[in-house]
Amino acid sequence: MSELMARAVTLDAADELSGVRKQFVLDDVVYLDGNSLGALPANVPGRVEDVVRRQWGELRIRSWDESGWWTAPERIGDRIAPLVGAAAGQIVVGDSTSVNVFKALVAAVRMAADDRDEILVDATTFPTDGYIAESAARMTGRTLRPVTPAEVPAALSGRTAAVLLNHVDYRTGRLHDLPSLTAAAHAAGALAVWDLCHSAGALPVGLDEHGVDLAVGCTYKYLNGGPGSPAYLYVRRDLQDQFDSPLPGWNSHTEPFGMRPAYEPADGALRGRVGTPDILSMLALEAALEVWDGVSIEAVRAKSLALTDFFLECVGAYVPEGRVESVTPVAHGERGSQVALRCDGAGEVMKRLIERGVVGDFRHPDVLRFGFTPLYVGFADVERAARVLGQVLAEAQG
């Protein structure tokens, strides 16, 4: 057994989160793509069967009340809240991330003063955020200005209405400074909107602590809610009365079944609801979130950093010199829960890795991306992934 393999065994034996792994449906594959789609929690299939067979099949319409379907968006929002550092009553679950970005950004602009005619958007953002921001700017008569997160403080001015930023860069895994960037936006009189897709469930966020105005995120990555599981919207409590959703649906009406022709918004985070909740995927998500019972997000973060440190060390030991370059920051304060390696022929390399039981993903044009979900990824997984990567690249080198 190599020294690195032996260390992996020792680290796994000391891992306080190792017992959580058994709550997931896993095989002998090293799964390092939880930053795209989380693994299946073992309790979800049975829960979904109950929702389909009993709640829908037997109770039918009665389940809106008797099974708690109607209150699911806010109930599950309160379940997510501790994972992103929010008190109850500020998160509502539903719709996609893209739809929630639209709601949050337009609402932020509407809350800003009329003379603030510019929106700043993360120039390195996941594409859909940029698309939505461009549309929101057109619809609200604002100018959109793409800047990198590092450029935000200098770009802020009395013209800035809102800033839309990603907490973790989806390509590189770089963690942006949410506290200081939020504070900079507020000092300039602007609102801060954060996309948490690549941070929620992987590291502490501190929405309330840092005064974030609005935030959105998906639930199918580190929260393991399943493919297409509904996203969520956070509206800070003291802004809820001002929150003017651009999508005022019947589900966010103060009296949904009053069927009034005039819209009157409900109180609180419920204003973020739009149409009928997608119950099947929403209740699958609720079941999936049970794996977080008794789990500390601080412990998750500590293990995430240890896993990514160990992976980088193993890559350095196993991979032929000069074949890969990490584009993920070394500093812990600048790193999310993934490692991105620049590599010639990355697409083909990832295919070979998957064939050998190591699953990550490829991002055009030359990035191998490995996501580390501390709830079910262990140190032996990390060592094996780096060792197989070294073998694949050595064989390709000839």
CSV table of C-alpha atoms in Angstrom, one decimal:
chain,number,residue,atom,x,y,z
A,1,MET,CA,0.0,0.0,0.0
A,2,SER,CA,1.4,3.4,-1.0
A,3,GLU,CA,1.9,6.2,1.6
A,4,LEU,CA,-1.0,8.2,0.1
A,5,MET,CA,-3.3,5.2,0.2
A,6,ALA,CA,-2.4,4.5,3.8
A,7,ARG,CA,-3.1,8.2,4.7
A,8,ALA,CA,-6.4,8.0,3.0
A,9,VAL,CA,-7.4,5.0,5.2
A,10,THR,CA,-6.3,6.9,8.3
A,11,LEU,CA,-8.2,10.1,7.3
A,12,ASP,CA,-11.4,8.1,6.5
A,13,ALA,CA,-11.2,6.4,9.9
A,14,ALA,CA,-11.1,9.8,11.6
A,15,ASP,CA,-13.8,11.4,9.5
A,16,GLU,CA,-16.7,12.5,11.7
A,17,LEU,CA,-19.0,12.6,8.6
A,18,SER,CA,-18.1,9.1,7.3
A,19,GLY,CA,-21.4,7.6,8.7
A,20,VAL,CA,-23.5,9.9,6.5
A,21,ARG,CA,-22.3,8.1,3.4
A,22,LYS,CA,-24.5,5.1,4.1
A,23,GLN,CA,-27.6,7.3,3.7
A,24,PHE,CA,-26.9,7.5,0.0
A,25,VAL,CA,-27.3,5.1,-2.9
A,26,LEU,CA,-23.7,4.5,-4.1
A,27,ASP,CA,-21.7,1.9,-5.9
A,28,ASP,CA,-18.0,1.4,-6.4
A,29,VAL,CA,-17.7,4.4,-8.7
A,30,VAL,CA,-15.8,7.4,-7.4
A,31,TYR,CA,-18.5,10.1,-7.9
A,32,LEU,CA,-17.0,13.5,-8.1
A,33,ASP,CA,-19.8,15.2,-10.0
A,34,GLY,CA,-22.0,16.2,-7.1
A,35,ASN,CA,-21.5,19.8,-8.1
A,36,SER,CA,-23.7,19.0,-11.1
A,37,LEU,CA,-26.0,16.4,-9.7
A,38,GLY,CA,-25.9,15.1,-6.2
A,39,ALA,CA,-26.2,11.4,-5.4
A,40,LEU,CA,-29.5,9.8,-4.4
A,41,PRO,CA,-30.3,9.8,-0.7
A,42,ALA,CA,-31.5,6.3,0.1
A,43,ASN,CA,-34.8,7.4,1.8
A,44,VAL,CA,-36.1,9.3,-1.3
A,45,PRO,CA,-37.5,6.4,-3.4
A,46,GLY,CA,-39.7,5.2,-0.6
A,47,ARG,CA,-40.9,8.7,0.2
A,48,VAL,CA,-41.7,9.4,-3.5
A,49,GLU,CA,-43.6,6.1,-3.7
A,50,ASP,CA,-45.7,7.2,-0.7
A,51,VAL,CA,-46.4,10.6,-2.3
A,52,VAL,CA,-47.5,9.0,-5.6
A,53,ARG,CA,-49.4,5.9,-4.3
A,54,ARG,CA,-50.9,7.2,-1.1
A,55,GLN,CA,-51.0,11.0,-1.1
A,56,TRP,CA,-51.9,11.3,-4.8
A,57,GLY,CA,-53.3,7.9,-5.5
A,58,GLU,CA,-55.6,7.6,-2.4
A,59,LEU,CA,-56.0,11.0,-0.8
A,60,ARG,CA,-55.9,12.9,-4.1
A,61,ILE,CA,-57.1,16.5,-3.7
A,62,ARG,CA,-57.2,16.1,0.1
A,63,SER,CA,-53.4,16.0,0.2
A,64,TRP,CA,-53.2,19.7,-0.4
A,65,ASP,CA,-54.3,20.1,3.2
A,66,GLU,CA,-53.9,16.7,4.8
A,67,SER,CA,-50.4,15.9,3.4
A,68,GLY,CA,-49.2,19.5,3.7
A,69,TRP,CA,-48.7,20.1,0.0
A,70,TRP,CA,-49.9,23.7,0.1
A,71,THR,CA,-47.3,24.8,2.7
A,72,ALA,CA,-44.4,22.8,1.2
A,73,PRO,CA,-42.7,25.8,-0.5
A,74,GLU,CA,-42.1,27.7,2.7
A,75,ARG,CA,-41.8,24.6,4.9
A,76,ILE,CA,-38.9,23.2,2.8
A,77,GLY,CA,-37.5,26.7,2.6
A,78,ASP,CA,-37.2,26.7,6.3
A,79,ARG,CA,-35.4,23.4,6.0
A,80,ILE,CA,-32.8,24.9,3.7
A,81,ALA,CA,-32.4,28.1,5.7
A,82,PRO,CA,-29.9,26.9,8.3
A,83,LEU,CA,-27.7,25.6,5.5
A,84,VAL,CA,-27.3,29.1,4.1
A,85,GLY,CA,-27.3,31.0,7.4
A,86,ALA,CA,-30.8,32.3,7.3
A,87,ALA,CA,-33.6,32.4,9.9
A,88,ALA,CA,-36.9,30.9,9.1
A,89,GLY,CA,-39.5,32.7,7.1
A,90,GLN,CA,-37.2,34.1,4.4
A,91,ILE,CA,-36.9,31.4,1.9
A,92,VAL,CA,-39.5,30.0,-0.4
A,93,VAL,CA,-38.9,26.9,-2.7
A,94,GLY,CA,-40.2,26.6,-6.2
A,95,ASP,CA,-39.5,27.3,-9.9
A,96,SER,CA,-36.0,27.1,-11.4
A,97,THR,CA,-32.9,29.0,-10.6
A,98,SER,CA,-33.3,31.0,-13.8
A,99,VAL,CA,-36.8,32.0,-12.9
A,100,ASN,CA,-35.7,33.0,-9.4
A,101,VAL,CA,-32.8,35.0,-10.7
A,102,PHE,CA,-35.3,37.0,-12.8
A,103,LYS,CA,-37.6,37.5,-9.8
A,104,ALA,CA,-34.8,38.6,-7.5
A,105,LEU,CA,-33.0,40.9,-9.9
A,106,VAL,CA,-36.1,42.7,-11.2
A,107,ALA,CA,-37.4,43.1,-7.6
A,108,ALA,CA,-34.0,44.5,-6.5
A,109,VAL,CA,-34.0,47.1,-9.3
A,110,ARG,CA,-37.6,48.0,-8.4
A,111,MET,CA,-36.5,48.6,-4.8
A,112,ALA,CA,-33.6,50.9,-5.9
A,113,ALA,CA,-34.0,54.6,-6.5
A,114,ASP,CA,-35.3,55.7,-9.9
A,115,ASP,CA,-32.0,57.5,-10.8
A,116,ARG,CA,-30.0,54.3,-10.4
A,117,ASP,CA,-29.9,53.2,-14.0
A,118,GLU,CA,-27.2,50.5,-14.0
A,119,ILE,CA,-27.0,46.8,-13.1
A,120,LEU,CA,-23.7,45.1,-12.5
A,121,VAL,CA,-23.4,41.5,-13.3
A,122,ASP,CA,-20.6,39.0,-12.8
A,123,ALA,CA,-18.8,38.8,-16.2
A,124,THR,CA,-17.7,35.2,-15.3
A,125,THR,CA,-21.1,34.1,-14.3
A,126,PHE,CA,-22.9,30.9,-15.3
A,127,PRO,CA,-24.4,31.9,-18.7
A,128,THR,CA,-28.1,31.8,-17.7
A,129,ASP,CA,-27.5,34.4,-15.0
A,130,GLY,CA,-26.1,36.7,-17.7
A,131,TYR,CA,-29.0,36.1,-20.1
A,132,ILE,CA,-31.5,36.8,-17.4
A,133,ALA,CA,-29.7,39.9,-16.3
A,134,GLU,CA,-29.6,41.2,-19.8
A,135,SER,CA,-33.3,40.7,-20.2
A,136,ALA,CA,-34.0,42.2,-16.7
A,137,ALA,CA,-32.0,45.3,-17.7
A,138,ARG,CA,-34.0,45.7,-21.0
A,139,MET,CA,-37.3,45.3,-19.2
A,140,THR,CA,-36.5,47.8,-16.4
A,141,GLY,CA,-34.8,50.4,-18.7
A,142,ARG,CA,-31.4,49.9,-17.1
A,143,THR,CA,-27.9,49.5,-18.5
A,144,LEU,CA,-26.2,46.2,-17.9
A,145,ARG,CA,-22.5,46.3,-17.1
A,146,PRO,CA,-20.5,43.0,-16.9
A,147,VAL,CA,-17.6,43.2,-14.5
A,148,THR,CA,-15.5,40.5,-12.7
A,149,PRO,CA,-16.2,40.2,-9.0
A,150,ALA,CA,-12.8,41.7,-8.3
A,151,GLU,CA,-13.8,44.8,-10.3
A,152,VAL,CA,-17.1,45.3,-8.5
A,153,PRO,CA,-15.9,47.7,-5.7
A,154,ALA,CA,-14.4,50.1,-8.2
A,155,ALA,CA,-17.4,49.8,-10.6
A,156,LEU,CA,-20.0,50.6,-8.0
A,157,SER,CA,-21.4,54.2,-8.1
A,158,GLY,CA,-24.5,56.2,-7.4
A,159,ARG,CA,-25.8,54.8,-10.6
A,160,THR,CA,-25.8,51.2,-9.4
A,161,ALA,CA,-29.2,49.7,-8.7
A,162,ALA,CA,-28.2,46.1,-8.1
A,163,VAL,CA,-25.3,43.7,-8.3
A,164,LEU,CA,-25.8,40.0,-9.4
A,165,LEU,CA,-22.9,37.8,-8.4
A,166,ASN,CA,-22.0,34.1,-8.1
A,167,HIS,CA,-20.7,32.9,-4.7
A,168,VAL,CA,-18.5,30.2,-6.3
A,169,ASP,CA,-17.4,30.3,-9.9
A,170,TYR,CA,-18.8,27.2,-11.7
A,171,ARG,CA,-15.7,26.7,-13.9
A,172,THR,CA,-12.8,27.3,-11.5
A,173,GLY,CA,-14.3,26.7,-8.1
A,174,ARG,CA,-13.1,30.1,-6.9
A,175,LEU,CA,-15.0,31.4,-3.9
A,176,HIS,CA,-15.8,35.1,-4.0
A,177,ASP,CA,-15.9,37.3,-0.9
A,178,LEU,CA,-19.6,37.5,-0.2
A,179,PRO,CA,-19.2,39.6,3.0
A,180,SER,CA,-17.0,42.3,1.6
A,181,LEU,CA,-18.7,42.5,-1.8
A,182,THR,CA,-22.2,42.7,-0.1
A,183,ALA,CA,-20.8,45.5,2.2
A,184,ALA,CA,-19.4,47.4,-0.8
A,185,ALA,CA,-22.7,47.2,-2.7
A,186,HIS,CA,-24.5,48.5,0.4
A,187,ALA,CA,-22.0,51.3,0.9
A,188,ALA,CA,-22.8,52.5,-2.6
A,189,GLY,CA,-26.5,52.3,-2.0
A,190,ALA,CA,-27.1,49.2,-4.2
A,191,LEU,CA,-28.7,45.9,-3.5
A,192,ALA,CA,-26.7,42.6,-3.6
A,193,VAL,CA,-28.2,39.5,-5.2
A,194,TRP,CA,-26.2,36.3,-4.9
A,195,ASP,CA,-26.4,33.0,-6.8
A,196,LEU,CA,-25.6,30.2,-4.3
A,197,CYS,CA,-25.8,27.2,-6.6
A,198,HIS,CA,-22.2,26.1,-6.1
A,199,SER,CA,-22.0,27.0,-2.4
A,200,ALA,CA,-25.2,26.0,-0.6
A,201,GLY,CA,-24.6,22.7,1.1
A,202,ALA,CA,-20.8,22.9,0.6
A,203,LEU,CA,-19.8,25.8,2.9
A,204,PRO,CA,-21.2,28.4,5.3
A,205,VAL,CA,-22.9,31.3,3.5
A,206,GLY,CA,-24.2,33.6,6.2
A,207,LEU,CA,-27.0,35.3,4.4
A,208,ASP,CA,-28.4,37.0,7.5
A,209,GLU,CA,-25.1,37.6,9.1
A,210,HIS,CA,-23.8,39.5,6.1
A,211,GLY,CA,-27.0,41.4,5.3
A,212,VAL,CA,-27.5,39.9,1.8
A,213,ASP,CA,-30.6,41.4,0.2
A,214,LEU,CA,-31.7,38.6,-2.1
A,215,ALA,CA,-30.3,35.2,-3.0
A,216,VAL,CA,-31.2,32.2,-5.2
A,217,GLY,CA,-29.9,28.7,-5.6
A,218,CYS,CA,-30.6,25.3,-7.0
A,219,THR,CA,-31.1,22.2,-4.9
A,220,TYR,CA,-29.9,19.3,-7.1
A,221,LYS,CA,-26.1,19.8,-6.5
A,222,TYR,CA,-24.8,19.7,-2.9
A,223,LEU,CA,-28.4,19.5,-1.6
A,224,ASN,CA,-29.0,16.3,-3.5
A,225,GLY,CA,-32.6,17.1,-4.4
A,226,GLY,CA,-32.6,15.2,-7.7
A,227,PRO,CA,-32.6,16.2,-11.4
A,228,GLY,CA,-34.5,19.4,-11.9
A,229,SER,CA,-35.5,19.7,-8.2
A,230,PRO,CA,-37.0,23.1,-7.5
A,231,ALA,CA,-34.8,26.1,-6.7
A,232,TYR,CA,-35.2,28.6,-3.9
A,233,LEU,CA,-35.5,32.3,-3.3
A,234,TYR,CA,-34.3,34.2,-0.3
A,235,VAL,CA,-35.7,37.7,0.6
A,236,ARG,CA,-34.2,39.4,3.6
A,237,ARG,CA,-36.9,39.9,6.2
A,238,ASP,CA,-36.8,43.7,6.3
A,239,LEU,CA,-37.2,43.9,2.5
A,240,GLN,CA,-40.1,41.6,2.2
A,241,ASP,CA,-42.8,44.3,2.3
A,242,GLN,CA,-40.9,46.1,-0.5
A,243,PHE,CA,-40.4,42.9,-2.6
A,244,ASP,CA,-42.4,43.5,-5.9
A,245,SER,CA,-42.2,40.3,-7.9
A,246,PRO,CA,-42.3,40.6,-11.6
A,247,LEU,CA,-44.2,37.3,-11.7
A,248,PRO,CA,-47.2,37.9,-9.4
A,249,GLY,CA,-49.0,34.5,-9.6
A,250,TRP,CA,-52.1,33.3,-7.9
A,251,ASN,CA,-50.0,31.4,-5.4
A,252,SER,CA,-48.4,34.6,-4.0
A,253,HIS,CA,-51.8,36.3,-3.7
A,254,THR,CA,-52.8,37.2,-0.1
A,255,GLU,CA,-56.0,35.2,-0.8
A,256,PRO,CA,-55.2,32.7,-3.5
A,257,PHE,CA,-58.6,31.2,-3.6
A,258,GLY,CA,-60.4,34.5,-3.6
A,259,MET,CA,-59.9,34.6,-7.4
A,260,ARG,CA,-59.9,38.4,-7.3
A,261,PRO,CA,-59.1,40.2,-10.5
A,262,ALA,CA,-56.7,42.6,-8.7
A,263,TYR,CA,-53.4,41.3,-7.3
A,264,GLU,CA,-52.6,41.8,-3.7
A,265,PRO,CA,-49.4,40.2,-2.5
A,266,ALA,CA,-49.2,37.9,0.5
A,267,ASP,CA,-47.0,38.8,3.4
A,268,GLY,CA,-43.4,37.7,3.8
A,269,ALA,CA,-41.4,35.3,1.6
A,270,LEU,CA,-44.7,33.9,0.2
A,271,ARG,CA,-44.5,36.8,-2.3
A,272,GLY,CA,-41.9,34.7,-4.1
A,273,ARG,CA,-44.4,32.0,-5.0
A,274,VAL,CA,-45.9,32.1,-8.5
A,275,GLY,CA,-47.9,29.1,-9.7
A,276,THR,CA,-48.9,25.7,-8.4
A,277,PRO,CA,-46.0,24.0,-6.6
A,278,ASP,CA,-44.3,21.0,-8.4
A,279,ILE,CA,-45.2,18.6,-5.6
A,280,LEU,CA,-43.5,15.4,-6.7
A,281,SER,CA,-40.0,16.9,-7.1
A,282,MET,CA,-40.6,19.2,-4.1
A,283,LEU,CA,-41.4,16.4,-1.7
A,284,ALA,CA,-38.5,14.4,-3.1
A,285,LEU,CA,-36.3,17.3,-2.1
A,286,GLU,CA,-37.8,17.5,1.3
A,287,ALA,CA,-37.0,13.8,1.9
A,288,ALA,CA,-33.4,14.4,0.5
A,289,LEU,CA,-32.8,17.2,3.0
A,290,GLU,CA,-33.2,14.7,5.9
A,291,VAL,CA,-29.6,13.6,5.4
A,292,TRP,CA,-28.6,17.0,6.9
A,293,ASP,CA,-30.2,16.1,10.3
A,294,GLY,CA,-27.4,16.4,12.9
A,295,VAL,CA,-24.9,17.6,10.3
A,296,SER,CA,-22.9,20.8,10.8
A,297,ILE,CA,-22.2,22.9,7.7
A,298,GLU,CA,-19.0,23.9,9.5
A,299,ALA,CA,-17.9,20.3,9.6
A,300,VAL,CA,-18.8,19.9,5.9
A,301,ARG,CA,-16.6,22.9,5.1
A,302,ALA,CA,-13.7,21.5,7.1
A,303,LYS,CA,-13.9,18.2,5.3
A,304,SER,CA,-14.4,19.8,1.9
A,305,LEU,CA,-11.1,21.7,2.4
A,306,ALA,CA,-9.3,18.6,3.6
A,307,LEU,CA,-10.6,16.6,0.6
A,308,THR,CA,-9.6,19.2,-2.0
A,309,ASP,CA,-6.2,19.7,-0.3
A,310,PHE,CA,-5.6,15.9,-0.4
A,311,PHE,CA,-6.7,15.7,-4.0
A,312,LEU,CA,-4.3,18.4,-5.1
A,313,GLU,CA,-1.5,16.6,-3.2
A,314,CYS,CA,-2.3,13.3,-4.8
A,315,VAL,CA,-2.5,14.9,-8.2
A,316,GLY,CA,0.9,16.3,-7.7
A,317,ALA,CA,2.2,12.9,-6.8
A,318,TYR,CA,0.5,10.8,-9.4
A,319,VAL,CA,0.1,13.0,-12.5
A,320,PRO,CA,3.1,13.4,-14.9
A,321,GLU,CA,4.6,16.8,-14.5
A,322,GLY,CA,3.2,19.5,-16.8
A,323,ARG,CA,0.1,17.5,-17.8
A,324,VAL,CA,-2.4,19.5,-15.7
A,325,GLU,CA,-2.6,22.9,-14.1
A,326,SER,CA,-5.0,23.7,-11.3
A,327,VAL,CA,-7.1,26.8,-11.9
A,328,THR,CA,-8.7,26.5,-8.5
A,329,PRO,CA,-7.2,28.8,-5.9
A,330,VAL,CA,-4.9,27.2,-3.3
A,331,ALA,CA,-6.0,29.6,-0.5
A,332,HIS,CA,-8.9,28.1,1.5
A,333,GLY,CA,-10.7,31.5,1.7
A,334,GLU,CA,-10.9,31.5,-2.1
A,335,ARG,CA,-11.9,27.9,-2.7
A,336,GLY,CA,-15.3,26.3,-3.0
A,337,SER,CA,-15.8,22.6,-3.0
A,338,GLN,CA,-14.4,21.6,-6.4
A,339,VAL,CA,-11.0,21.4,-8.1
A,340,ALA,CA,-10.7,22.4,-11.8
A,341,LEU,CA,-7.7,21.2,-13.7
A,342,ARG,CA,-6.7,22.6,-17.1
A,343,CYS,CA,-5.6,19.8,-19.3
A,344,ASP,CA,-5.0,19.2,-23.0
A,345,GLY,CA,-7.6,17.0,-24.5
A,346,ALA,CA,-9.7,17.3,-21.4
A,347,GLY,CA,-12.9,16.0,-23.0
A,348,GLU,CA,-11.3,12.7,-24.1
A,349,VAL,CA,-9.5,12.4,-20.7
A,350,MET,CA,-12.7,12.7,-18.9
A,351,LYS,CA,-14.3,9.9,-21.0
A,352,ARG,CA,-11.4,7.6,-20.1
A,353,LEU,CA,-11.8,8.5,-16.4
A,354,ILE,CA,-15.5,7.7,-16.5
A,355,GLU,CA,-14.7,4.3,-18.2
A,356,ARG,CA,-12.5,3.5,-15.3
A,357,GLY,CA,-15.0,4.4,-12.6
A,358,VAL,CA,-14.0,8.0,-11.8
A,359,VAL,CA,-16.8,10.4,-12.7
A,360,GLY,CA,-16.2,14.1,-12.9
A,361,ASP,CA,-17.1,16.4,-15.8
A,362,PHE,CA,-15.6,18.4,-18.6
A,363,ARG,CA,-16.0,22.1,-19.3
A,364,HIS,CA,-15.1,23.6,-22.7
A,365,PRO,CA,-12.5,24.0,-23.8
A,366,ASP,CA,-9.9,22.3,-21.6
A,367,VAL,CA,-11.1,22.0,-18.0
A,368,LEU,CA,-11.5,18.8,-16.0
A,369,ARG,CA,-13.9,19.6,-13.1
A,370,PHE,CA,-14.1,17.5,-9.9
A,371,GLY,CA,-16.7,18.2,-7.3
A,372,PHE,CA,-16.3,17.0,-3.7
A,373,THR,CA,-19.5,16.4,-1.7
A,374,PRO,CA,-18.3,15.8,1.9
A,375,LEU,CA,-21.5,13.9,2.9
A,376,TYR,CA,-20.5,10.9,0.7
A,377,VAL,CA,-17.0,11.4,-0.7
A,378,GLY,CA,-14.2,9.9,1.3
A,379,PHE,CA,-10.4,10.3,1.2
A,380,ALA,CA,-9.9,6.9,-0.4
A,381,ASP,CA,-12.1,8.1,-3.2
A,382,VAL,CA,-9.9,11.1,-3.6
A,383,GLU,CA,-6.7,9.1,-3.7
A,384,ARG,CA,-8.2,6.6,-6.3
A,385,ALA,CA,-9.4,9.5,-8.5
A,386,ALA,CA,-6.0,11.1,-8.6
A,387,ARG,CA,-4.2,7.8,-9.2
A,388,VAL,CA,-6.5,6.9,-12.1
A,389,LEU,CA,-6.1,10.3,-13.6
A,390,GLY,CA,-2.3,9.8,-13.4
A,391,GLN,CA,-2.6,6.5,-15.1
A,392,VAL,CA,-4.8,7.8,-17.9
A,393,LEU,CA,-2.5,10.8,-18.6
A,394,ALA,CA,0.6,8.6,-18.5
A,395,GLU,CA,-0.9,6.2,-21.0
A,396,ALA,CA,-1.9,9.1,-23.3
A,397,GLN,CA,1.7,10.5,-23.1
A,398,GLY,CA,2.9,7.1,-24.3
